[in-house]
Short mmCIF file of C-alpha atoms (C1' of nucleotides) in Angstrom, two decimals:
data_model
loop_
_atom_site.label_atom_id
_atom_site.label_comp_id
_atom_site.label_asym_id
_atom_site.label_seq_id
_atom_site.Cartn_x
_atom_site.Cartn_y
_atom_site.Cartn_z
CA UNK A 1 -0.13 0.02 0.01
CA UNK A 2 1.17 3.38 1.26
CA UNK A 3 5.35 3.08 2.05
CA UNK A 4 7.75 6.02 2.61
CA UNK A 5 9.69 7.36 -0.16
CA UNK A 6 13.73 6.49 -0.16
CA UNK A 7 15.53 8.99 1.66
CA UNK A 8 17.57 9.75 -1.47
CA UNK A 9 13.89 11.40 -2.76
CA UNK A 10 14.91 14.60 -0.61
CA UNK A 11 18.24 15.05 -2.49
CA UNK A 12 16.98 17.19 -5.12
CA UNK A 13 17.95 20.85 -4.83
CA UNK A 14 15.33 23.05 -3.02
CA UNK A 15 13.55 24.28 -6.25
CA UNK A 16 13.53 21.01 -7.93
CA UNK A 17 12.04 19.09 -4.59
CA UNK A 18 9.58 21.71 -4.21
CA UNK A 19 8.39 21.04 -7.56
CA UNK A 20 8.46 17.31 -7.08
CA UNK A 21 6.50 17.44 -3.90
CA UNK A 22 3.43 18.61 -5.57
CA UNK A 23 1.50 15.31 -6.37
CA UNK A 24 3.02 13.41 -3.62
CA UNK A 25 1.06 11.66 -0.55
CA UNK A 26 1.60 12.68 3.05
CA UNK A 27 0.62 9.53 5.35
CA UNK A 28 -0.02 9.77 8.84
CA UNK A 29 -0.83 6.47 10.66
CA UNK A 30 -2.32 6.86 13.73
CA UNK A 31 -4.03 4.68 16.45
CA UNK A 32 -7.48 5.55 15.09
CA UNK A 33 -6.41 5.06 11.61
CA UNK A 34 -4.56 6.59 8.65
CA UNK A 35 -4.86 9.73 7.01
CA UNK A 36 -3.62 10.13 3.71
CA UNK A 37 -3.59 13.66 1.94
CA UNK A 38 -2.26 14.72 -1.67
CA UNK A 39 0.24 17.66 -1.73
CA UNK A 40 -1.00 20.32 -4.27
CA UNK A 41 1.00 23.71 -2.91
CA UNK A 42 4.24 23.96 -1.80
CA UNK A 43 7.07 27.08 -1.21
CA UNK A 44 10.53 26.90 -1.13
CA UNK A 45 12.97 29.05 1.13
CA UNK A 46 16.38 29.31 0.71
CA UNK A 47 18.41 30.79 3.01
CA UNK A 48 20.87 32.10 3.63
CA UNK A 49 20.42 34.47 0.38
CA UNK A 50 16.34 34.40 0.85
CA UNK A 51 15.55 37.34 2.91
CA UNK A 52 12.22 35.52 3.27
CA UNK A 53 13.58 32.33 5.09
CA UNK A 54 13.84 31.81 8.68
CA UNK A 55 17.27 30.68 8.11
CA UNK A 56 18.59 34.19 6.03
CA UNK A 57 21.81 35.20 6.60
CA UNK A 58 22.69 31.67 8.21
CA UNK A 59 20.74 32.57 11.52
CA UNK A 60 20.97 29.74 13.45
CA UNK A 61 18.68 29.35 16.58
CA UNK A 62 16.73 26.58 18.23
CA UNK A 63 14.06 26.95 15.85
CA UNK A 64 16.31 27.07 12.71
CA UNK A 65 18.86 24.75 13.69
CA UNK A 66 17.19 21.65 12.05
CA UNK A 67 17.27 22.94 8.53
CA UNK A 68 20.88 22.92 8.94
CA UNK A 69 20.80 18.92 8.91
CA UNK A 70 19.93 16.05 6.30
CA UNK A 71 17.58 16.94 3.75
CA UNK A 72 14.30 15.19 4.45
CA UNK A 73 14.17 16.26 8.15
CA UNK A 74 10.84 17.58 9.37
CA UNK A 75 10.81 21.43 10.09
CA UNK A 76 7.65 22.32 12.32
CA UNK A 77 7.00 25.67 13.73
CA UNK A 78 4.34 27.64 15.58
CA UNK A 79 2.85 30.75 13.56
CA UNK A 80 0.34 32.78 15.99
CA UNK A 81 -1.99 29.84 17.09
CA UNK A 82 -0.89 27.54 14.31
CA UNK A 83 1.43 24.54 13.53
CA UNK A 84 3.12 24.73 10.05
CA UNK A 85 5.31 22.03 8.58
CA UNK A 86 8.24 21.96 6.26
CA UNK A 87 10.33 19.47 4.77
CA UNK A 88 14.19 20.20 4.75
CA UNK A 89 16.01 20.18 1.79
CA UNK A 90 19.64 20.88 0.62
CA UNK A 91 23.05 19.37 1.94
CA UNK A 92 23.86 19.35 5.55
CA UNK A 93 24.77 22.95 6.53
CA UNK A 94 22.31 24.56 3.75
CA UNK A 95 19.58 25.66 5.43
CA UNK A 96 16.64 25.14 2.73
CA UNK A 97 13.09 24.01 3.42
CA UNK A 98 9.73 23.38 2.18
CA UNK A 99 6.56 24.55 3.02
CA UNK A 100 3.47 22.45 2.66
CA UNK A 101 0.92 25.04 2.06
CA UNK A 102 -2.35 22.94 1.00
CA UNK A 103 -3.12 19.02 0.63
CA UNK A 104 -6.02 17.42 -0.73
CA UNK A 105 -7.61 14.87 1.20
CA UNK A 106 -7.46 11.00 0.02
CA UNK A 107 -8.35 8.80 2.87
CA UNK A 108 -9.43 9.40 6.60
CA UNK A 109 -12.13 11.90 6.00
CA UNK A 110 -13.92 11.02 8.77
CA UNK A 111 -10.78 11.96 11.04
CA UNK A 112 -10.32 15.11 8.97
CA UNK A 113 -13.85 15.97 9.80
CA UNK A 114 -13.52 15.30 13.42
CA UNK A 115 -10.07 17.19 13.62
CA UNK A 116 -11.28 20.04 11.65
CA UNK A 117 -15.09 20.56 13.15
CA UNK A 118 -18.13 18.94 11.60
CA UNK A 119 -19.32 22.76 10.53
CA UNK A 120 -16.64 23.16 7.91
CA UNK A 121 -16.65 22.21 4.16
CA UNK A 122 -14.41 19.78 3.10
CA UNK A 123 -12.47 22.24 0.78
CA UNK A 124 -11.63 24.07 4.18
CA UNK A 125 -10.01 21.17 5.94
CA UNK A 126 -6.83 21.62 4.34
CA UNK A 127 -6.62 24.64 2.14
CA UNK A 128 -3.85 26.38 4.19
CA UNK A 129 -0.80 25.71 6.08
CA UNK A 130 -2.24 26.12 9.54
CA UNK A 131 -5.24 24.36 8.79
CA UNK A 132 -3.59 21.25 7.33
CA UNK A 133 -1.75 20.13 10.25
CA UNK A 134 -4.91 20.34 12.12
CA UNK A 135 -6.86 18.23 9.94
CA UNK A 136 -3.91 15.45 9.62
CA UNK A 137 -3.01 15.54 13.31
CA UNK A 138 0.58 16.93 12.77
CA UNK A 139 2.11 18.46 15.97
CA UNK A 140 5.25 20.24 16.87
CA UNK A 141 6.50 16.67 18.58
CA UNK A 142 7.55 16.04 14.79
CA UNK A 143 10.11 18.40 14.92
CA UNK A 144 13.19 16.52 13.96
CA UNK A 145 11.43 13.59 12.65
CA UNK A 146 12.54 12.28 8.52
CA UNK A 147 10.01 12.33 6.34
CA UNK A 148 11.19 8.61 5.17
CA UNK A 149 9.85 7.17 8.00
CA UNK A 150 6.52 5.94 9.61
CA UNK A 151 4.16 6.78 11.07
CA UNK A 152 4.30 10.34 9.17
CA UNK A 153 6.12 10.26 5.98
CA UNK A 154 6.10 11.03 2.17
CA UNK A 155 4.70 8.57 0.11
CA UNK A 156 5.04 8.35 -4.29
CA UNK A 157 1.94 10.03 -5.78
CA UNK A 158 0.87 11.20 -9.03
CA UNK A 159 0.61 14.64 -10.71
CA UNK A 160 -2.53 14.84 -11.93
CA UNK A 161 -2.43 18.09 -13.67
CA UNK A 162 0.13 21.18 -14.59
CA UNK A 163 1.45 23.14 -12.09
CA UNK A 164 2.47 26.71 -12.15
CA UNK A 165 4.87 29.15 -10.30
CA UNK A 166 4.26 32.27 -8.45
CA UNK A 167 5.26 34.50 -5.82
CA UNK A 168 5.08 33.25 -2.19
CA UNK A 169 2.26 34.14 0.14
CA UNK A 170 2.49 36.53 3.39
CA UNK A 171 5.96 37.50 3.22
CA UNK A 172 5.33 41.21 2.94
CA UNK A 173 8.56 42.70 4.48
CA UNK A 174 11.01 40.58 2.44
CA UNK A 175 12.80 43.53 -0.01
CA UNK A 176 13.29 41.31 -3.37
CA UNK A 177 12.38 38.24 -2.40
CA UNK A 178 8.95 39.05 -2.07
CA UNK A 179 8.59 38.67 -5.99
CA UNK A 180 10.57 35.14 -6.48
CA UNK A 181 8.22 32.76 -7.91
CA UNK A 182 9.20 29.93 -5.34
CA UNK A 183 5.68 28.93 -4.75
CA UNK A 184 4.32 25.84 -6.77
CA UNK A 185 0.55 24.74 -7.12
CA UNK A 186 -1.64 22.61 -9.27
CA UNK A 187 -3.68 24.74 -11.41
CA UNK A 188 -7.34 24.74 -10.80
CA UNK A 189 -7.20 22.74 -7.82
CA UNK A 190 -9.94 23.68 -5.39
CA UNK A 191 -7.71 23.13 -2.61
CA UNK A 192 -4.77 25.27 -3.57
CA UNK A 193 -4.83 28.18 -0.66
CA UNK A 194 -5.29 31.22 -2.74
CA UNK A 195 -5.12 32.31 -6.22
CA UNK A 196 -3.74 35.88 -7.33
CA UNK A 197 -4.96 38.14 -10.07
"C1'" DC B 1 -15.86 36.65 -5.63
"C1'" DT B 2 -12.52 40.35 -2.94
"C1'" DA B 3 -10.64 43.24 0.89
"C1'" DC B 4 -10.22 44.06 5.40
"C1'" DT B 5 -9.43 43.35 10.50
"C1'" DG B 6 -8.84 41.61 15.13
"C1'" DA B 7 -6.90 37.71 17.85
"C1'" DT B 8 -3.40 35.28 18.80
"C1'" DG B 9 1.32 33.39 21.60
"C1'" DG B 10 6.03 31.90 20.08
"C1'" DT B 11 10.83 33.37 19.19
"C1'" DC B 12 14.46 36.50 19.07
"C1'" DT B 13 16.68 40.93 20.17
"C1'" DG C 1 8.85 45.10 22.80
"C1'" DA C 2 8.89 43.95 17.94
"C1'" DC C 3 8.01 40.89 14.50
"C1'" DC C 4 5.42 37.59 12.00
"C1'" DA C 5 5.63 31.71 6.18
"C1'" DT C 6 -2.16 32.50 9.66
"C1'" DC C 7 -7.20 32.00 10.25
"C1'" DA C 8 -12.26 33.15 10.80
"C1'" DG C 9 -15.27 36.48 10.50
"C1'" DT C 10 -17.52 40.58 8.28
"C1'" DA C 11 -18.64 43.92 4.96
"C1'" DG C 12 -19.37 45.04 0.18
"C1'" DG C 13 -19.55 44.40 -5.34
#
DNA sequence: CTACTGATGGTCT
DNA sequence: GACCATCAGTAGG
């Protein structure tokens, strides 16, 4: 069924990996059941040159430390009241990361509905980086986990439609980096967090 | 459909 | 004490 990808999957350069992640499955195996979701939107953050990255200028703190480690590690962090989740990219010492911005439910719909609340429509369960972690049951405890290991892992999926590149979301004060087209998403997929004019 | 806004708490200086 | 890689709500076209 669903098996983790090989560790070597994560060795691609940051921008390449961000594109390749679109279409892959995130699988979370919980005692209550299995949740599977397809990645439809990602963003690449490439410290130390990227003003918008937490690791800009090789800033190395308790929070960013994991990005200096192996590709494929899980980088979680808190944004206001939400948990956001990333895939570490680049060789050891290069603090790149890919933010998972939106996914599409594949399996475990009942669990996701339970996690997000019975009043919400399915499209609102996972169409944003802070929403999908709640839906999938992902917490800060996964900081430093590896995406090739159970119970939370990336599994081979399929690209269903063409993807498009555009500027990243929510990084207002980042100078030139604001315009870099480092956001990748499946065109017309209803779970993509937002479309720009 | 878009645009704006208040709530929110962890992290870093 | 400032700064957010956000969300849910509301108001209006």
